[in-house]
Amino acid sequence: MKYTIIFFLSLLTIGLSAQKKNMLYKDASLSIEERVEDLLPRLSLEEKVAQMRIFHANIGVESDKKGRLKLSDRVIEKLKLGIAGIKNPGEHISPLAAAKLNNELQKYIIENNRWGIPALFVTESYNGVDAEGCTKFGRPITSAASFNPELVNRIWDVVGIEARLRGMHMCHSPEADIVRDPRFGRMSEAFGEDTYLTTQMVVNAIKGVQGDYTGLGAGTHIGAVAKHFAGYGQVLGGSNFAAVEISPRTLIDDIYPPFEAAVKEARTLGIMASHGDLNGVASHGNPELLTGVLRDQWGFDGYVVSDSNDIARLYYFMKVAESPEAAALLGLVAGIDIDLYAEDSYAYLPEMVKKDPSIEKMIDRSVRRVLRTKMILGLFDNPYVDIKKVEKTVRSKASLALAQEADLESIILLKNEANTLPLKKEKQQIALLGPILNETTKAAFESVVGDQVTFVAAQGFELTDQNKGVPKLLPTGPEQLNKLVDIAKASDAVVLFLGGDEFTSKEAYFNNALGDRATIEPVGAQDELLTKIKALGKPVIVVLKHRRTLSINTISEQADAILDAWDLSELGDTSLAKIIFGEVSPSGKSPVTVPRSIGQLPFHYSMKEINNKKGYLFLEDGPLYPFGYGLSYGTFEYKNLKISDSTITPTSEITVSVDVSNTGKMKAKEVVQLYVKDNIGSVTRPDKELKGFEKIELAPGESKTVSFTINPKMLEFTGLTMEKILETGDYTVMVGTSSQEGVTGKFRLEK
């Protein structure tokens, strides 16, 4: 008996050794598919499910006082079977410390699961990499105002490089959502209201962060997860987690294109599902959306991840599942591969398979996608960060210079009465005032202007108590306002920093956090402050900083000049000073329509023409500022619009060209915009649609001919039968400086 036991133990040892020896999935010379198919059958059911879950590092991944990896018992238990990924490890420490920590963490994970499967470390990007010590860029909607996709590509290239050097591998960004409701607190995370502009920005962001895809396996960049699929930005009332009511035609023509381009053109590695629903079907349980559209129609072969806890919420929040297990099955059937955070969803899958073994085939499908992603990222072959490169590369001089370049191209000049701007660098006192003023603003202005101008600075009051969950507005008394007025009275000109901040517009988390608003006027005593200072008769320049579109009627009426800055980089105030004092001409264009009143919502430039028939009692018609609007220190003349042919067919193209001249006295950039209007359609059509743009720079007196190609694909829309069609008819084309101003021509589509 003793020898029999020894014999069987020997056989077992030989078997395990042979299995280890023949680990083809570790052979980098094989194809990714071969490696995945070798590894998958080796995994136990529990190990497979572990590859379908992500947890947050805040449950116990940290460094001790000596910078060494420290894991909680909860994390140690989770990592025994391996894991799909971990969100935000090392986010609150320096890039170098994070790189060291994540190397240790990855080593621990590889050495403590049977097959040495590495984990995905996941970040986000709203102002660059959302982690300590990385280059802080402007938010996505800010860079959208640049109307410069190549610039956005370079920004996200830096994001991809800096994230990978921290030890990160995936990014739950960019947002491909269309945002058209300024009540929505997450507005600034996306690229604006327009489908075409958003598509160009999303494609370039993904190509940038992924290193044009080749940077993934090379270990220089990270994978993108485009989100939130689909329609998330259309929540009713602009309220996070609310229902989405959107027509199928609008969904296909307006909402889908940035996601489709993310898949087909940019080759995004991941997609995140939307919190919301479509036509009453919760997105996290929608196989028509996550499999039918995303995979069968578009050919997506990456992984789909849930938004935070949203598979479980199919049961306890959306109430479309009878139990937590039923919710898990809904998500799995729909096509969600990774469960983000939940302990009451995919954790149930092993027990569910015992009752219904057919479920395992769907689990295998998802695990293949996760393992494939890790292979694409090269994690099985090179899972660690090269520490020597971190400090040389992260937040380099070149990256900071790029952040400022982006600021300078994104700041929008909304008003410049009597050429108030630029200010002169001459002996005078300028007051920098207002609740959005930073502590470093004065120093930033002095660094640009030197000692020729005297600056005095005072914030005066704060807007909120800065509570991260539910901030409250702070009262502002006469003494606070009068102090600012007195400073203004003693100055030659005033720069007022108004708008909103990270507390007046933010994500409304599921529990105990608000971020959406029921009104869109500037909060607090900002209008009152402006009115009092305007009464002094001094030039008043308003710098508008904000994360949602604001209805700025008082500011628009009373300010002599307005610079719309949205949310700039860490060098934003230096950039503002350069523009205010004329070193650079502003060239940003509004990525949104600015309404006069919240009562005009929904309100975007490309709404159906029939929406423009009637206005409102006691309110001036039209927007306060239209989409695509932005002034310059140069002046631009558009003339000689030419269309290469009066007709276009389903197999031909036409060219539209226009001469643009800088008739001003300063070198400046202009965004030349192409809009197309379908004059008659079988379904009601948008008033006009952006179909192209080009940013050019002209010296005083210089002219340039700008040309656009119109092809049949640009004229397709969803017809009566819900199929994409080309329809015979007349079109109007406009090329100009905004969605409301330009030169026009006509052509006809013939079949």
mmCIF file of N, CA and C in Angstrom, residues 149 152-157 159 173-175 191 199-211 224 266:
data_model
loop_
_atom_site.group_PDB
_atom_site.id
_atom_site.type_symbol
_atom_site.label_atom_id
_atom_site.label_comp_id
_atom_site.label_asym_id
_atom_site.label_seq_id
_atom_site.Cartn_x
_atom_site.Cartn_y
_atom_site.Cartn_z
ATOM 1 N N PRO A 149 -8.311 68.161 -33.148
ATOM 2 C CA PRO A 149 -8.173 66.742 -32.799
ATOM 3 C C PRO A 149 -6.716 66.284 -32.662
ATOM 4 N N VAL A 152 -5.591 67.043 -29.253
ATOM 5 C CA VAL A 152 -6.188 66.090 -28.306
ATOM 6 C C VAL A 152 -5.442 64.759 -28.358
ATOM 7 N N ASN A 153 -5.054 64.342 -29.552
ATOM 8 C CA ASN A 153 -4.280 63.108 -29.690
ATOM 9 C C ASN A 153 -2.978 63.196 -28.906
ATOM 10 N N ARG A 154 -2.292 64.329 -28.983
ATOM 11 C CA ARG A 154 -1.020 64.489 -28.274
ATOM 12 C C ARG A 154 -1.224 64.528 -26.758
ATOM 13 N N ILE A 155 -2.331 65.142 -26.314
ATOM 14 C CA ILE A 155 -2.628 65.161 -24.877
ATOM 15 C C ILE A 155 -2.798 63.742 -24.353
ATOM 16 N N TRP A 156 -3.610 62.961 -25.050
ATOM 17 C CA TRP A 156 -3.900 61.611 -24.570
ATOM 18 C C TRP A 156 -2.724 60.669 -24.774
ATOM 19 N N ASP A 157 -1.841 60.982 -25.696
ATOM 20 C CA ASP A 157 -0.583 60.235 -25.804
ATOM 21 C C ASP A 157 0.203 60.374 -24.510
ATOM 22 N N VAL A 159 -1.082 61.118 -21.593
ATOM 23 C CA VAL A 159 -1.860 60.392 -20.584
ATOM 24 C C VAL A 159 -1.504 58.908 -20.600
ATOM 25 N N SER A 173 -11.833 55.745 -19.502
ATOM 26 C CA SER A 173 -11.977 56.986 -20.253
ATOM 27 C C SER A 173 -11.528 56.664 -21.672
ATOM 28 N N PRO A 174 -11.881 57.480 -22.655
ATOM 29 C CA PRO A 174 -12.639 58.730 -22.570
ATOM 30 C C PRO A 174 -14.149 58.503 -22.620
ATOM 31 N N GLU A 175 -14.871 59.567 -22.306
ATOM 32 C CA GLU A 175 -16.324 59.523 -22.445
ATOM 33 C C GLU A 175 -16.702 59.820 -23.889
ATOM 34 N N PHE A 191 -17.086 65.555 -24.406
ATOM 35 C CA PHE A 191 -16.557 66.499 -25.389
ATOM 36 C C PHE A 191 -17.617 67.424 -25.981
ATOM 37 N N THR A 199 -17.018 62.706 -31.949
ATOM 38 C CA THR A 199 -16.417 61.557 -32.625
ATOM 39 C C THR A 199 -14.950 61.808 -32.930
ATOM 40 N N GLN A 200 -14.633 62.976 -33.477
ATOM 41 C CA GLN A 200 -13.243 63.285 -33.801
ATOM 42 C C GLN A 200 -12.373 63.299 -32.539
ATOM 43 N N MET A 201 -12.910 63.865 -31.470
ATOM 44 C CA MET A 201 -12.144 63.950 -30.235
ATOM 45 C C MET A 201 -11.949 62.578 -29.599
ATOM 46 N N VAL A 202 -12.995 61.758 -29.587
ATOM 47 C CA VAL A 202 -12.910 60.432 -28.979
ATOM 48 C C VAL A 202 -11.922 59.551 -29.735
ATOM 49 N N VAL A 203 -11.996 59.550 -31.045
ATOM 50 C CA VAL A 203 -11.076 58.738 -31.843
ATOM 51 C C VAL A 203 -9.634 59.140 -31.564
ATOM 52 N N ASN A 204 -9.371 60.435 -31.519
ATOM 53 C CA ASN A 204 -8.009 60.892 -31.283
ATOM 54 C C ASN A 204 -7.560 60.663 -29.845
ATOM 55 N N ALA A 205 -8.475 60.761 -28.906
ATOM 56 C CA ALA A 205 -8.132 60.460 -27.517
ATOM 57 C C ALA A 205 -7.740 58.989 -27.358
ATOM 58 N N ILE A 206 -8.522 58.100 -27.948
ATOM 59 C CA ILE A 206 -8.234 56.665 -27.820
ATOM 60 C C ILE A 206 -6.944 56.307 -28.540
ATOM 61 N N LYS A 207 -6.775 56.815 -29.750
ATOM 62 C CA LYS A 207 -5.529 56.536 -30.468
ATOM 63 C C LYS A 207 -4.328 57.069 -29.685
ATOM 64 N N GLY A 208 -4.495 58.215 -29.051
ATOM 65 C CA GLY A 208 -3.415 58.777 -28.254
ATOM 66 C C GLY A 208 -3.082 57.938 -27.042
ATOM 67 N N VAL A 209 -4.091 57.610 -26.255
ATOM 68 C CA VAL A 209 -3.843 56.898 -24.998
ATOM 69 C C VAL A 209 -3.367 55.474 -25.241
ATOM 70 N N GLN A 210 -3.740 54.894 -26.390
ATOM 71 C CA GLN A 210 -3.315 53.540 -26.726
ATOM 72 C C GLN A 210 -2.040 53.513 -27.575
ATOM 73 N N GLY A 211 -1.430 54.684 -27.807
ATOM 74 C CA GLY A 211 -0.223 54.716 -28.621
ATOM 75 C C GLY A 211 -0.467 54.206 -30.018
ATOM 76 N N ALA A 224 -7.840 51.934 -23.658
ATOM 77 C CA ALA A 224 -8.969 52.822 -23.376
ATOM 78 C C ALA A 224 -10.234 52.007 -23.145
ATOM 79 N N ALA A 266 -10.657 53.592 -33.845
ATOM 80 C CA ALA A 266 -9.643 53.737 -32.794
ATOM 81 C C ALA A 266 -9.258 52.414 -32.146
#
